[in-house]
XYZ file of N, CA, C and O in Angstrom:
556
model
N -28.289 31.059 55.450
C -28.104 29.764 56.047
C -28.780 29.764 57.409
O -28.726 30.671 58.240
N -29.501 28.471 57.522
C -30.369 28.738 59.105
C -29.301 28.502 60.646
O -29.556 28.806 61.812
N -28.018 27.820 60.021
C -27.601 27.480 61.249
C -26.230 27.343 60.677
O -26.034 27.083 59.490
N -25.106 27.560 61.728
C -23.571 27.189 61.494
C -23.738 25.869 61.485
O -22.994 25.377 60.636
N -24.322 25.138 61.996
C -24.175 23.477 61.813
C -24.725 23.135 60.435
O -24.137 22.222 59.856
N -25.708 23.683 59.835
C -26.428 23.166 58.757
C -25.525 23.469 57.719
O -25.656 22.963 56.605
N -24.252 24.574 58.107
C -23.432 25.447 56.989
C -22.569 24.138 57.176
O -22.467 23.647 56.051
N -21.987 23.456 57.977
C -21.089 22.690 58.231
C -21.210 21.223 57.792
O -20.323 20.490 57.354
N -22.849 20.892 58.063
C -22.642 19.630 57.345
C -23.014 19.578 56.009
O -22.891 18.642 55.220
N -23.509 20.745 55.831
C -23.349 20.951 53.967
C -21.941 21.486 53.384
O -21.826 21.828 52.207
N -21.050 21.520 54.165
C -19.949 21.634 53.420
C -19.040 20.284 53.736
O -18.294 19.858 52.854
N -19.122 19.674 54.926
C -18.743 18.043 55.060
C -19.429 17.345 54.045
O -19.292 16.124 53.964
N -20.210 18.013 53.195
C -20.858 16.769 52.756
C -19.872 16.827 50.964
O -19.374 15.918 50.300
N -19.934 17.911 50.797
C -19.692 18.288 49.685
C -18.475 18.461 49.969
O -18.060 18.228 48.834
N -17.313 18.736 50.701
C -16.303 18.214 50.324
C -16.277 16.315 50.237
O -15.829 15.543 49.389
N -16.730 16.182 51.075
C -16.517 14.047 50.627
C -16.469 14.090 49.498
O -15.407 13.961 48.890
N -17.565 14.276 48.949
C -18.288 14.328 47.965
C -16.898 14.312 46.614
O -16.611 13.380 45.863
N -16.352 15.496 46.689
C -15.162 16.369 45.901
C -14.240 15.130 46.268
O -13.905 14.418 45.322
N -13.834 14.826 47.424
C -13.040 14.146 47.802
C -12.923 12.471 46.904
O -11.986 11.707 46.673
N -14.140 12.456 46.651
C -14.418 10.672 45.855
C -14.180 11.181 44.601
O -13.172 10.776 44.022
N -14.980 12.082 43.989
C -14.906 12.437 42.255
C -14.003 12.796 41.989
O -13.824 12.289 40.881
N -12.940 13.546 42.277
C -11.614 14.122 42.188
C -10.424 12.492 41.874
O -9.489 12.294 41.099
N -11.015 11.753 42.787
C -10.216 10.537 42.820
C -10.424 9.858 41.625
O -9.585 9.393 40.854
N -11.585 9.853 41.561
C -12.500 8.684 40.318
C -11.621 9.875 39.381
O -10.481 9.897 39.847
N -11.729 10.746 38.372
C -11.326 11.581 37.598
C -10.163 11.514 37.617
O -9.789 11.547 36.445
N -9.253 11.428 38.341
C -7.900 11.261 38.213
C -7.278 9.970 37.484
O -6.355 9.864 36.677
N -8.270 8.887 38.168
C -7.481 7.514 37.417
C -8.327 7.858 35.825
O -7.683 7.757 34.781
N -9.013 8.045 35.818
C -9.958 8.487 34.102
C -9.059 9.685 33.304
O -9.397 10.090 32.192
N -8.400 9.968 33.703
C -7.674 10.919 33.593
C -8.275 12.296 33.410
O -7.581 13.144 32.850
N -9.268 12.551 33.747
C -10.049 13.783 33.746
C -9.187 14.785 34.090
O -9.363 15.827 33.458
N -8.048 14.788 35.142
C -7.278 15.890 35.423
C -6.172 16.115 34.643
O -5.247 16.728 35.177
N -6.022 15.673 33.222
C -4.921 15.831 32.266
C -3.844 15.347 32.970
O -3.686 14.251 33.507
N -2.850 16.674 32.869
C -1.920 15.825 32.969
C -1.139 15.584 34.694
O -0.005 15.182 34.954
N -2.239 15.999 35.624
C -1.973 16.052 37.032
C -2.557 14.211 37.243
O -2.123 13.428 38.087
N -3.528 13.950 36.291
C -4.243 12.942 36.832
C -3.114 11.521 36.829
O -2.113 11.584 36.116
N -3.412 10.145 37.770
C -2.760 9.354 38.056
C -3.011 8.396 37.161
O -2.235 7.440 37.187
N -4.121 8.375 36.152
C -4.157 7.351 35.231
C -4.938 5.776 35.518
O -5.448 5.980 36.620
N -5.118 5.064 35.326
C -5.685 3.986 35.379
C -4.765 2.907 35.504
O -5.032 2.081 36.377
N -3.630 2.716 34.746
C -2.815 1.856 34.917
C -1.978 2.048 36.340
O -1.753 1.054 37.030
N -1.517 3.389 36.757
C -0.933 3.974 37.899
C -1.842 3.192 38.776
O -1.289 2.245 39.334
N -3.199 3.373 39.051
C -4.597 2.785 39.452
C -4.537 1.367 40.345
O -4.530 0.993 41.518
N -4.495 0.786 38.845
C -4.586 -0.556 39.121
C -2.903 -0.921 40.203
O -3.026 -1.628 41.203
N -1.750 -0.457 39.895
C -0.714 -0.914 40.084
C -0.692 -0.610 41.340
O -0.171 -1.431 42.094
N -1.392 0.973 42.057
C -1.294 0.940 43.430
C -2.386 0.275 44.211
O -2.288 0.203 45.436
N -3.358 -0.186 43.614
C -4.690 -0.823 44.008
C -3.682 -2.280 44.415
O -3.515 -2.337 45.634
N -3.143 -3.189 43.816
C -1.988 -4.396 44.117
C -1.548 -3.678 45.179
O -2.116 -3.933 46.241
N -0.546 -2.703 45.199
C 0.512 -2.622 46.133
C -0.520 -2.209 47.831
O -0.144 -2.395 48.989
N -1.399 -1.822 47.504
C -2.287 -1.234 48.885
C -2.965 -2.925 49.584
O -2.786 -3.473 50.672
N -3.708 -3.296 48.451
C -3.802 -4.898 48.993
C -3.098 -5.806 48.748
O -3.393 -6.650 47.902
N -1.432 -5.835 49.814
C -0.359 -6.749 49.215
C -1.066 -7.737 49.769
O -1.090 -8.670 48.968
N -1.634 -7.984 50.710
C -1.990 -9.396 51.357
C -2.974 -10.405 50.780
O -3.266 -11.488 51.287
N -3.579 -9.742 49.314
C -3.780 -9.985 48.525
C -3.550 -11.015 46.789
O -2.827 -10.557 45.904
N -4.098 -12.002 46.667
C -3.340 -12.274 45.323
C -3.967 -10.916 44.310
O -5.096 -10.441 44.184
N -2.230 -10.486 43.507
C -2.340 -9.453 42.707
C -2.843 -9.549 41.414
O -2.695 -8.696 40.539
N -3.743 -11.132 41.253
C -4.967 -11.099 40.058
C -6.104 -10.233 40.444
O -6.853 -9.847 39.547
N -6.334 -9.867 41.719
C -7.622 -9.332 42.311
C -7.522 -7.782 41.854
O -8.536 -7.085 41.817
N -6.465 -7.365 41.566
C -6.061 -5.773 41.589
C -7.097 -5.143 40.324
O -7.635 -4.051 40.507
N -7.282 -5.751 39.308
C -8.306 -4.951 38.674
C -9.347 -5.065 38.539
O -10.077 -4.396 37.808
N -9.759 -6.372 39.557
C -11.430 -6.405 40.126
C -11.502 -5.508 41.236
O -12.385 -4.661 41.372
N -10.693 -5.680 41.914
C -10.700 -4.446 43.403
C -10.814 -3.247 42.729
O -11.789 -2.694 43.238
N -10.311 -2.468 41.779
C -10.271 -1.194 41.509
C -11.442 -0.719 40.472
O -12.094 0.325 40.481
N -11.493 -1.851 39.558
C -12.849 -1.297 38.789
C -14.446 -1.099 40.256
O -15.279 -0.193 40.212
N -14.405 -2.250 41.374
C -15.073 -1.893 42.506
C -14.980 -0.747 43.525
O -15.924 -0.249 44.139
N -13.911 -0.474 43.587
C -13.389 0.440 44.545
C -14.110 1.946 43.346
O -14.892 2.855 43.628
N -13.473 1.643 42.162
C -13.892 3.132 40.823
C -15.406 3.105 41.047
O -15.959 4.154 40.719
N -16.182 2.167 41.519
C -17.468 2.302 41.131
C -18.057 2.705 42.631
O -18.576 3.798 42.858
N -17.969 2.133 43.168
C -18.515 2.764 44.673
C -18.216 3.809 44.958
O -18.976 4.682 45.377
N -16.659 3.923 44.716
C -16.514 5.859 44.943
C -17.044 6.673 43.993
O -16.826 7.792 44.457
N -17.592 6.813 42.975
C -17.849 7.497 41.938
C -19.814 7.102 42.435
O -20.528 8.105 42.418
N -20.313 6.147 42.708
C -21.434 6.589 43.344
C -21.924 7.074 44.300
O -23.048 7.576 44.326
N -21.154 6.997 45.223
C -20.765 7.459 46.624
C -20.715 9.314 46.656
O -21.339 10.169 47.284
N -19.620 9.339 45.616
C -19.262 10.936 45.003
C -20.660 11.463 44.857
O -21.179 12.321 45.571
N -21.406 10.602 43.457
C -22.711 11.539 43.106
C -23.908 11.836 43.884
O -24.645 12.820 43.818
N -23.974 10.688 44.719
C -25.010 10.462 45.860
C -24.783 11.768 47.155
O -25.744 12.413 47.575
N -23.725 11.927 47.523
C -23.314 12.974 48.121
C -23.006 14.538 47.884
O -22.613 15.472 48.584
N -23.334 14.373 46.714
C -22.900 15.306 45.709
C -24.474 16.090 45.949
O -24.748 17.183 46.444
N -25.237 15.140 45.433
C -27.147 15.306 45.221
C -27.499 15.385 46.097
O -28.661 15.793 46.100
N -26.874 15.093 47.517
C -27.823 14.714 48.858
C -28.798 13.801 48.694
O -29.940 14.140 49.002
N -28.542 12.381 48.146
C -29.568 11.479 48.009
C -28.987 10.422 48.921
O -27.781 10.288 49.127
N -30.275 9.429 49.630
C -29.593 8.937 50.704
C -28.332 9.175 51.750
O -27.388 8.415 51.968
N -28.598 10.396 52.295
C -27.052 10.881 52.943
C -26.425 9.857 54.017
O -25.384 9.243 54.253
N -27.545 10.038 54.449
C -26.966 9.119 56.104
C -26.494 7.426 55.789
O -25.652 6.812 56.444
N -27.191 6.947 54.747
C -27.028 5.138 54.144
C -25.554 5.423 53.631
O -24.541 4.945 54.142
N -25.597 6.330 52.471
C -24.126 6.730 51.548
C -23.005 7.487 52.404
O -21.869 7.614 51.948
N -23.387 8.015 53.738
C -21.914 8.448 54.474
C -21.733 7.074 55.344
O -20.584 6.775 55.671
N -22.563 6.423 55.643
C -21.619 4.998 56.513
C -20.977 4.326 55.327
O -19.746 4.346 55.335
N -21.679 3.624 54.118
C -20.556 3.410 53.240
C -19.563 4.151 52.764
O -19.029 3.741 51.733
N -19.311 4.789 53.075
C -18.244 5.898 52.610
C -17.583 6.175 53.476
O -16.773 7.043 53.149
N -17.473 5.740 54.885
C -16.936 5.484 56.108
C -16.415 4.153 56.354
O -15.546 3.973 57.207
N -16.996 3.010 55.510
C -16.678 2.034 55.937
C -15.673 2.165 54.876
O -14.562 2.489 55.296
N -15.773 2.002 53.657
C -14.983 1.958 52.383
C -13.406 2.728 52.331
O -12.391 2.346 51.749
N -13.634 3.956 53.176
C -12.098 4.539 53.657
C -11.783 3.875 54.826
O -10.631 4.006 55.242
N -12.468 3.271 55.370
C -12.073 2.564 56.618
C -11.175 1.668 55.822
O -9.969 1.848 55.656
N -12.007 0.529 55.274
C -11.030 -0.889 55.080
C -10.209 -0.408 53.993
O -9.426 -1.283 53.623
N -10.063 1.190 53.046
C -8.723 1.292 52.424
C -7.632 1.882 53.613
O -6.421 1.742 53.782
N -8.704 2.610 54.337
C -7.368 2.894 55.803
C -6.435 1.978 56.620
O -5.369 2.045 57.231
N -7.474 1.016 56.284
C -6.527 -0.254 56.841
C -5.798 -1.366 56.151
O -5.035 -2.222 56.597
N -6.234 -1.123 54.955
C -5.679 -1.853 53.872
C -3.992 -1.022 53.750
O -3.003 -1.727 53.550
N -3.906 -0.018 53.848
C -2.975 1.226 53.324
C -2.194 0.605 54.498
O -1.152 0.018 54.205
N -2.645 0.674 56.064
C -1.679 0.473 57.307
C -1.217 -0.612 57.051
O -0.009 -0.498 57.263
N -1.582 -2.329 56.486
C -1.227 -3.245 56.383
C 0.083 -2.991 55.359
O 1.281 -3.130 55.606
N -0.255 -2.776 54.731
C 0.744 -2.786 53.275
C 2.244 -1.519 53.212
O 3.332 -1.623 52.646
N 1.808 -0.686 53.841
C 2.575 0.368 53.896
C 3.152 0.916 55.461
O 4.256 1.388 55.732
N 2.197 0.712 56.189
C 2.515 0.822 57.428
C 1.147 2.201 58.230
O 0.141 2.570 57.624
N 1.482 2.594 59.388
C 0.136 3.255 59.573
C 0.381 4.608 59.108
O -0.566 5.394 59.121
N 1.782 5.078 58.604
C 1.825 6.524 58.655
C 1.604 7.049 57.056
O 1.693 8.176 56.569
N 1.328 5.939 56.549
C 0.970 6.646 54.848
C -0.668 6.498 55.365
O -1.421 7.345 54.884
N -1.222 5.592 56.213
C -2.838 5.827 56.018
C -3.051 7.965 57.070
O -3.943 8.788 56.866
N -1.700 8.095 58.162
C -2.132 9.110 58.965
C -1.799 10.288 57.712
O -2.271 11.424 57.662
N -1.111 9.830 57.005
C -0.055 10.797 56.009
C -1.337 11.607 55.316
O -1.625 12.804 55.327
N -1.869 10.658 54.819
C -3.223 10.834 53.857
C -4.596 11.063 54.514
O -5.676 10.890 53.950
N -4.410 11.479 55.788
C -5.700 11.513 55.991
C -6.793 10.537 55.545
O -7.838 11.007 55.094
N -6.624 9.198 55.638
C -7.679 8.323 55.173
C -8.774 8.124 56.258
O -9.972 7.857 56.155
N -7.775 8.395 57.593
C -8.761 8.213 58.661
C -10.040 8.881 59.162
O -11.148 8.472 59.506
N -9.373 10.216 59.053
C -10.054 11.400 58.961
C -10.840 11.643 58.060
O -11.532 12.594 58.423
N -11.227 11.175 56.694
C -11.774 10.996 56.043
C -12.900 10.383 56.072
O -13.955 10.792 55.589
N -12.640 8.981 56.865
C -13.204 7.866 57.208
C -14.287 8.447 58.353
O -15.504 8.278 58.287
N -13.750 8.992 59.161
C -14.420 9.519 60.242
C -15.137 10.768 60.062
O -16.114 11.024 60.767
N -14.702 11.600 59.127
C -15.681 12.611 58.765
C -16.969 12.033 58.125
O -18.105 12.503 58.186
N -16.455 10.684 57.371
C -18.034 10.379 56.461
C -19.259 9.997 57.753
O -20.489 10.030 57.715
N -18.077 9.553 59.108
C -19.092 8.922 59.865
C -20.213 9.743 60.669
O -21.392 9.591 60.989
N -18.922 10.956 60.860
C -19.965 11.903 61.490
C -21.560 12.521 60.667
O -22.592 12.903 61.218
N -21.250 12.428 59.255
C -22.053 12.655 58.503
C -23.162 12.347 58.374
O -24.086 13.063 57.988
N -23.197 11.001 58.754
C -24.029 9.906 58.860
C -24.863 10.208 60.047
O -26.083 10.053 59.999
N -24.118 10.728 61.351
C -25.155 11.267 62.402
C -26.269 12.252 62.460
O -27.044 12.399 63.405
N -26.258 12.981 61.212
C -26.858 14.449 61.586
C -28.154 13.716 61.286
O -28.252 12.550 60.904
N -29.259 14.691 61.549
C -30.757 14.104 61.835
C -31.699 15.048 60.713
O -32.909 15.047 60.486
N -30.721 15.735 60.211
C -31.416 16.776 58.847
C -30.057 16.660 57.959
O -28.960 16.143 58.175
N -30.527 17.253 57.045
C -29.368 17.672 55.699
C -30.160 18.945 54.704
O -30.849 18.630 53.734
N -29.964 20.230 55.066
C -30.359 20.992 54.355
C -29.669 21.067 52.894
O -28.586 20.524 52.678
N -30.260 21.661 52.078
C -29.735 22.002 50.520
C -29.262 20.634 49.698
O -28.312 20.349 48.970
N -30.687 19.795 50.314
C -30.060 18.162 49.580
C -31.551 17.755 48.892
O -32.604 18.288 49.244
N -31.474 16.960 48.095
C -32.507 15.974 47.337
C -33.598 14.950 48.957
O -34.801 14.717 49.071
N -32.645 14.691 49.694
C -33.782 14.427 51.068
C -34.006 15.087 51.662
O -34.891 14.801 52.468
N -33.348 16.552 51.733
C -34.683 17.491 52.532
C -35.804 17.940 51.914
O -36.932 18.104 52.377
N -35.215 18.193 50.393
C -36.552 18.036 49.601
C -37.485 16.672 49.405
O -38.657 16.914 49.118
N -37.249 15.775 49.482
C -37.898 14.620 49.645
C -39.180 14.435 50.734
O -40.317 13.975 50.633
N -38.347 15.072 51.891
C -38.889 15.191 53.375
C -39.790 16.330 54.139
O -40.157 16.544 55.295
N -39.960 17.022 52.681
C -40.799 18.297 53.443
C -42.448 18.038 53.528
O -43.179 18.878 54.054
């Protein structure tokens, strides 16, 4: 590895990364019988946007399933890093704040959504990304 930083934001990257697909797989039920299911899904997707009419809950979540699950692979590949960690900053943002509205702020601190949110952002700063599809792009 050329640098502790280059070790660091290749492992910020790839945990996000873990962090979105793990999620997406769970409501798919990819994790048997740990996973939360789809219906579980949709029902906390309502309860997170109460301020919400709860017809929106399985348009919000089939959207929410699809951005994180591209978000996941994009980060996954190192393709577009820096474009795909601000969305992926913004997207835990407004569920971070979606979560504080509905639940209050200590299930968004509970869960680390923030931190999450803010790790994608830092991500977004770095000015290289070794062991990715754009450093190969960029040589």
């Amino acid at each position: 590895m050329k640098t502790q930083q280059d070790a660091a934001v290749f492992l910020l990257r790839i945990t996000l990364a873990a962090g979105f697909l793990s999620a997406v797989a769970s409501r798919l039920n990819l994790w048997g019988a740990q996973s939360s299911g789809w219906k579980n899904f949709v029902h906390y997707t309502a309860e997170t946007n109460s301020f919400l009419p709860s017809s929106w809950a399985v348009i919000i979540a089939v959207l929410s399933t699809i951005a994180e699950l591209s978000i996941g692979i994009l980060l996954l590949l190192g393709f577009q890093i820096k474009r795909t960690a601000r969305y992926a900053s913004v997207l835990t943002l407004f569920f971070a704040l979606a979560m504080s509205i509905s639940f209050g702020i200590k299930e968004s601190l509970d869960y680390s959504v923030f931190a999450f949110s803010a790790g994608a952002f830092l991500l977004s700063t770095f000015s290289r990304y070794e062991w990715s599809v754009d450093q190969f792009l960029h040589q």
